[in-house]
Coordinates of C-alpha atoms and ligand atoms in Angstrom, one line a residue:
M28 CA -56.3 74.1 11.9
H29 CA -56.6 73.9 8.1
I30 CA -53.4 73.7 6.0
R31 CA -53.3 73.8 2.2
G32 CA -50.0 72.2 1.2
G33 CA -47.6 72.7 -1.7
V34 CA -47.0 76.4 -1.2
R35 CA -43.5 77.7 -1.3
L36 CA -42.5 79.9 1.7
S37 CA -40.2 82.9 1.6
G38 CA -39.0 85.7 3.9
C39 CA -37.5 86.0 7.4
V40 CA -39.0 84.7 10.6
P41 CA -38.1 86.1 14.1
I42 CA -37.5 83.3 16.7
S43 CA -39.1 83.9 20.1
G44 CA -37.5 83.2 23.5
A45 CA -36.9 79.6 24.6
K46 CA -39.9 77.9 26.3
N47 CA -37.5 75.5 28.2
S48 CA -35.6 78.5 29.5
A49 CA -38.6 80.6 30.4
L50 CA -40.3 77.9 32.4
V51 CA -37.3 77.1 34.6
I52 CA -36.2 80.7 35.0
L53 CA -39.7 81.7 36.1
A54 CA -39.4 79.1 38.9
G55 CA -35.8 80.3 39.6
A56 CA -37.2 83.8 40.3
L57 CA -38.6 82.3 43.5
L58 CA -35.1 82.0 44.9
A59 CA -34.7 85.7 45.4
P60 CA -36.7 87.9 47.8
G61 CA -36.5 90.7 45.2
V62 CA -37.8 91.9 41.9
C63 CA -36.7 90.3 38.6
R64 CA -37.2 91.8 35.2
L65 CA -37.2 89.1 32.5
H66 CA -37.1 89.8 28.8
N67 CA -37.7 87.8 25.6
I68 CA -40.4 85.7 27.3
P69 CA -42.4 83.8 24.7
S70 CA -46.2 84.0 24.6
L71 CA -47.2 80.4 25.4
V72 CA -49.9 78.6 27.3
D73 CA -47.2 76.8 29.4
V74 CA -45.7 80.2 30.4
A75 CA -49.2 81.5 31.3
C76 CA -49.7 78.4 33.4
M77 CA -46.4 78.9 35.2
L78 CA -47.2 82.5 35.9
E79 CA -50.5 81.4 37.4
I80 CA -48.7 79.1 39.7
L81 CA -46.3 81.9 40.8
A82 CA -49.3 84.2 41.4
T83 CA -50.9 81.5 43.6
L84 CA -47.7 81.3 45.7
G85 CA -48.0 85.1 46.3
V86 CA -45.7 86.4 43.6
A87 CA -46.7 89.7 42.0
I88 CA -46.4 89.7 38.2
R89 CA -46.5 92.6 35.7
R90 CA -46.3 91.9 32.0
D91 CA -45.3 94.3 29.2
G92 CA -45.3 92.4 25.9
S93 CA -42.4 89.9 26.1
S94 CA -41.1 91.4 29.3
L95 CA -42.1 90.4 32.8
E96 CA -41.6 91.9 36.2
I97 CA -41.7 89.2 39.0
D98 CA -41.8 90.4 42.6
A99 CA -41.1 87.4 44.8
R100 CA -40.4 89.3 48.0
D101 CA -43.4 87.8 49.7
I102 CA -44.2 84.1 49.1
T103 CA -47.4 83.6 51.0
L104 CA -47.9 79.9 50.1
A105 CA -45.2 77.2 50.2
D106 CA -47.3 74.6 48.4
A107 CA -47.9 74.4 44.7
P108 CA -51.5 73.8 43.8
Y109 CA -52.4 70.4 42.3
E110 CA -54.9 71.6 39.7
L111 CA -52.2 73.8 38.1
V112 CA -49.2 71.4 38.5
S113 CA -51.3 68.6 36.9
Q114 CA -51.6 70.9 33.8
L115 CA -47.9 71.7 33.6
R116 CA -45.2 69.2 34.5
A117 CA -42.5 71.9 34.5
S118 CA -44.1 73.5 37.6
F119 CA -42.3 70.8 39.5
F120 CA -39.3 73.1 39.0
A121 CA -40.7 75.1 42.0
I122 CA -39.6 72.5 44.5
G123 CA -35.9 73.4 44.5
P124 CA -36.4 77.1 45.0
L125 CA -39.2 76.8 47.5
L126 CA -37.3 74.2 49.6
A127 CA -34.1 76.2 49.5
R128 CA -35.8 79.5 50.4
L129 CA -38.5 78.4 52.8
G130 CA -37.1 75.1 54.2
E131 CA -40.3 73.2 53.5
T132 CA -42.7 72.7 50.5
R133 CA -45.3 70.4 49.1
V134 CA -45.4 70.0 45.3
P135 CA -47.7 67.5 43.6
L136 CA -45.9 64.6 41.9
P137 CA -46.0 65.4 38.2
G138 CA -47.8 62.8 36.3
G139 CA -46.5 61.2 33.1
C140 CA -47.5 62.5 29.7
A141 CA -47.9 61.3 26.2
I142 CA -44.2 60.8 25.6
G143 CA -43.3 58.9 28.7
A144 CA -43.6 58.2 32.5
R145 CA -41.4 61.3 33.2
P146 CA -40.2 60.2 36.7
V147 CA -38.5 62.7 39.1
D148 CA -36.5 60.2 41.1
L149 CA -33.2 61.9 40.2
H150 CA -34.6 65.3 41.4
V151 CA -35.7 63.6 44.7
R152 CA -32.5 61.6 45.3
G153 CA -30.4 64.8 44.7
L154 CA -32.4 66.8 47.2
Q155 CA -32.1 64.0 49.8
A156 CA -28.3 64.0 49.2
M157 CA -28.5 67.7 50.2
G158 CA -30.1 66.8 53.5
A159 CA -33.8 67.2 52.6
E160 CA -36.3 64.8 54.1
V161 CA -38.6 63.8 51.2
Q162 CA -41.9 61.9 51.6
I163 CA -44.0 61.0 48.6
E164 CA -47.6 60.1 49.5
H165 CA -51.0 60.8 48.1
G166 CA -49.4 62.1 45.0
L167 CA -47.6 64.8 46.9
V168 CA -43.8 65.3 47.2
H169 CA -43.3 66.8 50.7
A170 CA -39.8 68.0 51.1
R171 CA -38.3 69.8 54.2
V172 CA -35.0 70.5 55.9
K173 CA -34.6 70.1 59.7
K174 CA -35.8 73.1 61.7
G175 CA -33.3 76.0 61.6
K176 CA -31.1 74.0 59.2
R177 CA -30.4 74.8 55.5
L178 CA -29.7 72.4 52.7
Q179 CA -26.2 71.1 52.7
G180 CA -23.8 71.1 49.8
A181 CA -23.3 67.6 48.4
R182 CA -21.5 65.6 45.7
I183 CA -24.3 64.3 43.4
Y184 CA -23.9 62.0 40.4
L185 CA -26.8 61.8 38.0
D186 CA -27.5 58.3 36.6
Y187 CA -28.8 60.1 33.5
P188 CA -27.9 63.7 32.4
S189 CA -31.5 64.8 33.2
V190 CA -32.2 68.4 32.2
G191 CA -34.8 68.9 34.9
A192 CA -32.9 67.2 37.7
T193 CA -29.8 69.2 36.8
E194 CA -31.8 72.4 37.0
T195 CA -33.7 71.5 40.2
L196 CA -30.5 70.6 42.0
M197 CA -28.6 73.6 40.7
M198 CA -31.3 76.0 41.9
A199 CA -31.5 74.3 45.3
A200 CA -27.7 74.4 45.7
T201 CA -27.5 78.1 45.2
L202 CA -28.8 78.7 48.8
A203 CA -27.3 75.5 50.4
E204 CA -24.5 75.6 53.0
G205 CA -21.2 74.7 51.3
E206 CA -20.3 73.4 47.9
T207 CA -22.4 71.2 45.6
L208 CA -21.0 69.2 42.8
I209 CA -23.4 67.9 40.1
E210 CA -21.6 65.2 38.0
N211 CA -23.0 63.8 34.7
A212 CA -25.0 67.1 34.6
A213 CA -27.1 68.0 31.5
R214 CA -25.3 70.4 29.1
E215 CA -28.3 71.9 27.3
P216 CA -28.2 75.6 26.5
E217 CA -31.3 76.1 28.7
V218 CA -29.2 74.8 31.7
V219 CA -26.6 77.4 30.9
D220 CA -29.3 80.0 30.6
L221 CA -30.6 79.1 34.0
A222 CA -27.1 79.2 35.5
N223 CA -26.5 82.6 34.0
F224 CA -29.8 83.9 35.4
C225 CA -28.9 82.5 38.9
R226 CA -25.5 84.2 38.7
A227 CA -27.3 87.4 37.9
L228 CA -29.2 86.8 41.2
G229 CA -25.8 86.6 43.0
A230 CA -25.4 82.8 42.9
Q231 CA -21.9 81.3 42.6
I232 CA -22.0 78.7 39.8
E233 CA -19.2 77.3 37.6
G234 CA -19.1 74.7 34.9
A235 CA -22.7 75.0 33.5
G236 CA -22.6 73.6 30.0
T237 CA -20.1 71.0 31.0
N238 CA -20.9 67.6 32.6
T239 CA -19.7 68.9 36.0
I240 CA -21.3 71.9 37.7
V241 CA -20.0 73.4 40.9
I242 CA -22.3 75.6 43.0
S243 CA -21.0 77.4 46.2
G244 CA -24.1 78.2 48.3
V245 CA -24.7 81.8 49.5
P246 CA -27.0 83.0 52.3
Q247 CA -29.3 85.0 50.2
L248 CA -29.9 86.1 46.6
H249 CA -31.3 89.4 45.1
G250 CA -33.4 90.4 42.2
A251 CA -31.9 90.9 38.7
E252 CA -32.7 91.8 35.1
Y253 CA -32.2 89.1 32.5
S254 CA -33.0 88.3 28.9
I255 CA -33.5 84.6 28.0
I256 CA -32.0 82.8 25.0
P257 CA -33.9 82.2 21.7
D258 CA -35.8 79.0 21.3
R259 CA -33.5 76.5 19.5
I260 CA -36.4 74.1 18.9
E261 CA -38.6 76.7 17.4
A262 CA -35.6 77.7 15.2
G263 CA -35.0 74.0 14.2
T264 CA -38.7 73.7 13.4
F265 CA -38.6 76.6 11.0
L266 CA -35.4 75.2 9.4
V267 CA -37.3 72.0 8.7
A268 CA -40.2 74.1 7.4
G269 CA -37.8 75.5 4.8
A270 CA -36.4 72.1 3.9
I271 CA -39.8 70.3 3.7
T272 CA -41.3 73.0 1.4
R273 CA -38.1 73.4 -0.5
S274 CA -38.1 77.1 0.3
E275 CA -35.3 79.5 1.0
L276 CA -36.0 80.9 4.5
E277 CA -34.1 83.2 6.8
L278 CA -34.4 83.1 10.6
S279 CA -33.5 86.0 12.9
C280 CA -32.8 86.1 16.6
V281 CA -31.2 82.7 16.7
V282 CA -28.0 81.3 18.3
P283 CA -26.5 79.1 15.6
E284 CA -24.1 77.4 18.1
H285 CA -27.3 75.9 19.8
L286 CA -28.3 74.2 16.5
T287 CA -25.1 72.4 15.5
A288 CA -26.6 68.9 15.5
V289 CA -29.7 70.1 13.7
I290 CA -27.8 72.0 11.1
A291 CA -25.4 69.1 10.5
K292 CA -28.3 66.7 9.9
L293 CA -30.0 69.1 7.5
Q294 CA -26.8 69.6 5.6
A295 CA -26.4 65.8 5.4
M296 CA -29.8 65.7 3.9
G297 CA -28.7 68.1 1.2
A298 CA -29.7 71.6 2.5
T299 CA -27.3 74.5 2.5
I300 CA -27.4 76.5 5.7
R301 CA -25.3 79.6 6.4
S302 CA -25.0 82.4 8.8
T303 CA -26.0 85.7 7.2
A304 CA -25.4 87.8 10.4
P305 CA -24.3 87.0 14.0
N306 CA -27.8 85.9 14.9
R307 CA -29.3 85.0 11.5
L308 CA -29.4 81.8 9.6
L309 CA -30.4 81.2 5.9
I310 CA -31.5 77.7 4.7
S311 CA -31.4 77.0 1.0
P312 CA -32.7 73.4 0.5
G313 CA -31.6 71.3 -2.5
E314 CA -34.2 69.4 -4.5
R315 CA -35.5 66.4 -2.7
S316 CA -34.0 65.7 0.8
L317 CA -31.7 62.7 1.1
A318 CA -32.5 60.0 3.7
T319 CA -30.3 59.9 6.8
D320 CA -30.3 58.0 10.1
L321 CA -31.1 59.9 13.3
E322 CA -30.5 59.1 17.0
T323 CA -31.7 61.4 19.7
L324 CA -29.2 62.0 22.5
P325 CA -28.6 64.4 25.4
Y326 CA -27.1 67.7 24.3
P327 CA -24.9 68.3 22.3
G328 CA -26.3 65.2 20.5
F329 CA -29.3 65.4 18.2
P330 CA -32.2 66.9 20.3
T331 CA -35.2 64.6 21.1
D332 CA -37.4 67.7 20.7
M333 CA -36.6 67.9 17.0
Q334 CA -37.2 64.1 16.3
A335 CA -40.9 64.4 15.3
Q336 CA -40.2 67.4 13.0
F337 CA -37.4 65.5 11.2
M338 CA -39.6 62.4 10.8
A339 CA -42.0 64.4 8.7
L340 CA -39.0 65.5 6.5
L341 CA -37.5 62.0 6.3
A342 CA -41.0 60.7 5.2
L343 CA -40.5 62.6 2.0
A344 CA -36.7 62.0 1.6
E345 CA -35.1 59.9 -1.1
G346 CA -34.2 56.6 0.5
N347 CA -34.8 54.9 3.8
S348 CA -33.9 56.3 7.3
V349 CA -33.6 54.7 10.7
V350 CA -34.8 57.0 13.6
T351 CA -33.9 55.9 17.1
E352 CA -35.5 57.7 20.0
T353 CA -33.2 57.1 23.1
V354 CA -34.4 59.8 25.5
F355 CA -38.1 59.1 25.9
E356 CA -39.8 55.8 25.9
N357 CA -43.0 56.7 23.9
R358 CA -42.1 59.6 21.6
L359 CA -42.7 58.0 18.1
R360 CA -46.5 58.1 18.1
H361 CA -46.7 60.8 15.4
F362 CA -45.7 58.0 12.9
A363 CA -49.3 56.8 12.8
E364 CA -50.7 60.2 11.8
L365 CA -47.9 60.7 9.2
N366 CA -48.8 57.3 7.7
R367 CA -52.4 58.5 7.4
M368 CA -51.0 61.2 5.1
G369 CA -49.3 58.6 3.0
A370 CA -45.9 58.2 4.8
D371 CA -44.4 54.7 5.0
I372 CA -43.1 54.4 8.5
R373 CA -42.9 51.2 10.7
V374 CA -42.1 51.4 14.4
K375 CA -40.8 48.7 16.7
N376 CA -40.0 49.7 20.3
N377 CA -37.9 52.9 20.1
I378 CA -36.9 52.6 16.5
A379 CA -38.8 53.8 13.4
I380 CA -37.9 52.7 9.8
V381 CA -38.9 55.5 7.5
R382 CA -39.1 54.7 3.8
G383 CA -39.2 57.9 1.8
V384 CA -42.2 58.5 -0.4
P385 CA -42.5 61.0 -3.3
F386 CA -45.4 62.9 -1.8
L387 CA -47.8 63.1 1.2
S388 CA -51.5 63.8 0.8
G389 CA -53.5 66.1 3.1
A390 CA -55.8 64.3 5.6
P391 CA -57.6 64.9 8.9
V392 CA -55.0 64.3 11.6
V393 CA -54.9 64.5 15.4
A394 CA -51.9 65.8 17.4
T395 CA -50.8 63.7 20.4
D396 CA -48.2 65.9 22.0
L397 CA -46.3 69.2 21.5
R398 CA -43.7 68.2 19.0
A399 CA -45.9 65.7 17.2
S400 CA -48.3 68.6 16.5
A401 CA -45.4 70.6 14.9
S402 CA -44.5 67.5 12.8
L403 CA -48.0 67.3 11.4
V404 CA -48.1 71.0 10.6
L405 CA -44.8 70.6 8.7
A406 CA -46.2 67.5 6.9
G407 CA -49.3 69.5 6.0
L408 CA -47.2 72.3 4.5
A409 CA -45.7 69.9 2.1
A410 CA -48.6 67.6 1.4
Q411 CA -50.8 67.7 -1.7
G412 CA -54.3 69.0 -0.7
E413 CA -55.7 70.1 2.6
T414 CA -54.7 68.8 6.1
T415 CA -57.1 69.4 9.0
M416 CA -55.4 69.1 12.4
T417 CA -57.1 68.9 15.8
G418 CA -55.5 68.8 19.3
L419 CA -54.2 72.4 18.7
H420 CA -53.8 72.9 22.5
H421 CA -50.6 70.9 22.2
L422 CA -49.2 73.4 19.7
D423 CA -50.2 76.4 21.8
R424 CA -48.2 75.0 24.8
G425 CA -44.9 75.4 23.0
Y426 CA -45.0 77.6 19.9
D427 CA -45.4 81.4 20.0
R428 CA -47.9 82.4 17.3
L429 CA -46.8 79.6 14.9
E430 CA -49.6 80.0 12.4
Q431 CA -49.1 83.8 12.2
K432 CA -45.4 83.3 11.6
L433 CA -46.0 80.7 9.0
R434 CA -48.7 82.9 7.3
N435 CA -46.2 85.7 7.2
L436 CA -43.9 83.4 5.3
G437 CA -46.7 82.8 2.7
A438 CA -48.1 79.5 4.1
D439 CA -51.8 78.9 3.3
L440 CA -53.3 77.9 6.7
E441 CA -55.8 79.2 9.2
R442 CA -57.3 78.1 12.5
R443 CA -61.0 77.9 12.0
N444 CA -63.1 77.2 15.0
S445 CA -63.7 73.7 13.9
Y446 CA -65.1 71.5 16.6
D447 CA -62.1 70.4 18.7
P448 CA -63.2 68.9 21.9
D449 CA -59.8 69.4 23.6
L450 CA -59.7 73.0 22.4
L451 CA -63.2 73.7 23.7
A452 CA -62.2 72.2 27.0
E453 CA -59.1 74.3 27.1
S454 CA -60.9 77.5 26.1
S455 CA -63.2 77.2 29.1
E456 CA -60.1 77.7 31.3
T457 CA -59.5 81.3 32.2
L458 CA -56.0 82.4 31.4
P459 CA -53.9 83.5 34.4
P460 CA -54.6 86.8 36.1
V461 CA -51.4 88.4 34.9
L462 CA -51.4 92.1 35.9
S463 CA -51.0 94.1 32.8
Ligands
LIG23 C1 -36.7 68.7 29.5 O1 -37.6 67.8 30.0 C2 -37.5 69.5 28.5 N1 -38.6 70.2 29.2 C3 -38.1 68.6 27.4 O2 -38.8 69.4 26.4 C4 -36.9 67.9 26.7 O3 -37.4 66.9 25.8 C5 -36.0 67.1 27.8 O4 -35.6 68.1 28.8 C6 -34.8 66.5 27.2 O5 -34.0 67.4 26.5 C7 -38.4 71.3 29.9 O6 -37.3 71.8 29.9 C8 -39.6 72.0 30.5 P1 -35.0 64.9 31.3 P2 -37.1 66.9 31.3 O7 -35.2 65.0 32.8 O8 -36.3 67.7 32.2 C9 -35.5 60.4 32.5 C10 -40.5 69.9 24.9 O9 -41.0 69.3 24.0 N2 -35.6 60.9 33.9 O10 -33.7 65.3 30.6 O11 -38.3 66.2 31.9 C11 -36.8 60.8 31.8 O12 -37.8 59.8 32.0 C12 -40.2 69.1 26.2 O13 -40.2 71.1 24.9 C13 -35.6 60.0 35.0 O14 -35.5 58.8 34.7 O15 -36.2 65.8 30.6 C14 -36.3 60.8 30.3 O16 -36.4 59.4 29.9 C15 -40.5 67.6 26.1 N3 -35.6 60.4 36.3 C16 -34.9 61.2 30.4 O17 -34.5 61.1 31.8 C17 -35.7 61.8 36.6 O18 -35.7 62.1 37.8 C18 -34.7 62.7 30.0 O19 -35.5 63.5 30.9 C19 -35.6 62.7 35.5 C20 -35.6 62.2 34.2

């Protein structure tokens, strides 16, 4: 991608549906032997990959723009295919629904990724507490309940408020016998979105959004129609785009309450942000942003998925900032590419010291993961000169038509088919056979 920086942005950008809701709710559709109609589904490579996994399991899919019809009445395969799971960690979400519905499943152990080892021990231990026998061998997680038995409700305490573990266990518990308590549960909006979707299927769930979730199992669930929440991380990314280019920008289709920590930080850095309508936000940045410290925490703390984007903004702020990444063990790698653009950032373990500089200069950069790629785009928008970014497949995993949305706001950028080995490798993959 080629970005020519220094251009002011203006206008209103519509925010798409939340990636981290769509992925887990698509897995949740496996819980019900029925038809689900899902709306506000973002157009992302990760969503396409999850749809391919569902199709492999025997689910029929019809797509109409951002709406999907998922018919999970007949699941013909209980095992998720390795070659697809290895492409998309979130496909591990299938284990809870498949185990709860079929009584046995094999799902490949998701590998680590650029930002960390990403273990699933909390998911496994929770399923075992619910009576599942789980063997991990040859890279496969083989989970089953005793013949003729169902998962049993249990009291589960999570050592860490893991989003994925909370979601896996909540889904599994919807069809268990008896009541399940998940303590120290994750409180992210996407967890609440999943709970609301499962309740639409007929599940009995209370307490989602708090640190204790109570699920009373039911014998069977049914299809439903559901619209997912907007993507708070995409919204936060565009708020930072306004701040870093010192542009007044409006966002539509957002839920401001999901962005409290992000808005508070931007206001501390000197931006004015106000609600112009129930689901609209307007950012009016001051002159140069002021430095501020940042620590990522589980929701409602500052989201780790916004840390890279803020590092680009802090790189240009007046003063020095300390960024502490407490959620993932290797999620500061974007500092090196930002430094190639003239930033002054030093990293030791999970702490980055960011000394604000007056300007960044465009340079060739390589994206290392999804949010790092967003951070480099933001830096490119503010830098003097041209930035050329490769590793675009990271961006396509999690942002719905980001370049087009930025161009609609006046940004000067395009994706030329410059030689990008990763991109070429990706493009040789055929996209999933989604029935149109
Ligand atoms: C979800 O990942 C999101 N992904 C991530 O978004 C997000 O960064 C993360 O939650 C935190 O908010 C999806 O929802 C698809 P965790 P998840 O389990 O569920 C440790 C993005 O950019 N842990 O809350 O994997 C883990 O290693 C992506 O959109 C265990 O130790 O996150 C990490 O240090 C990146 N054992 C911490 O918990 C486990 O069994 C948080 O992980 C599970 C997690």
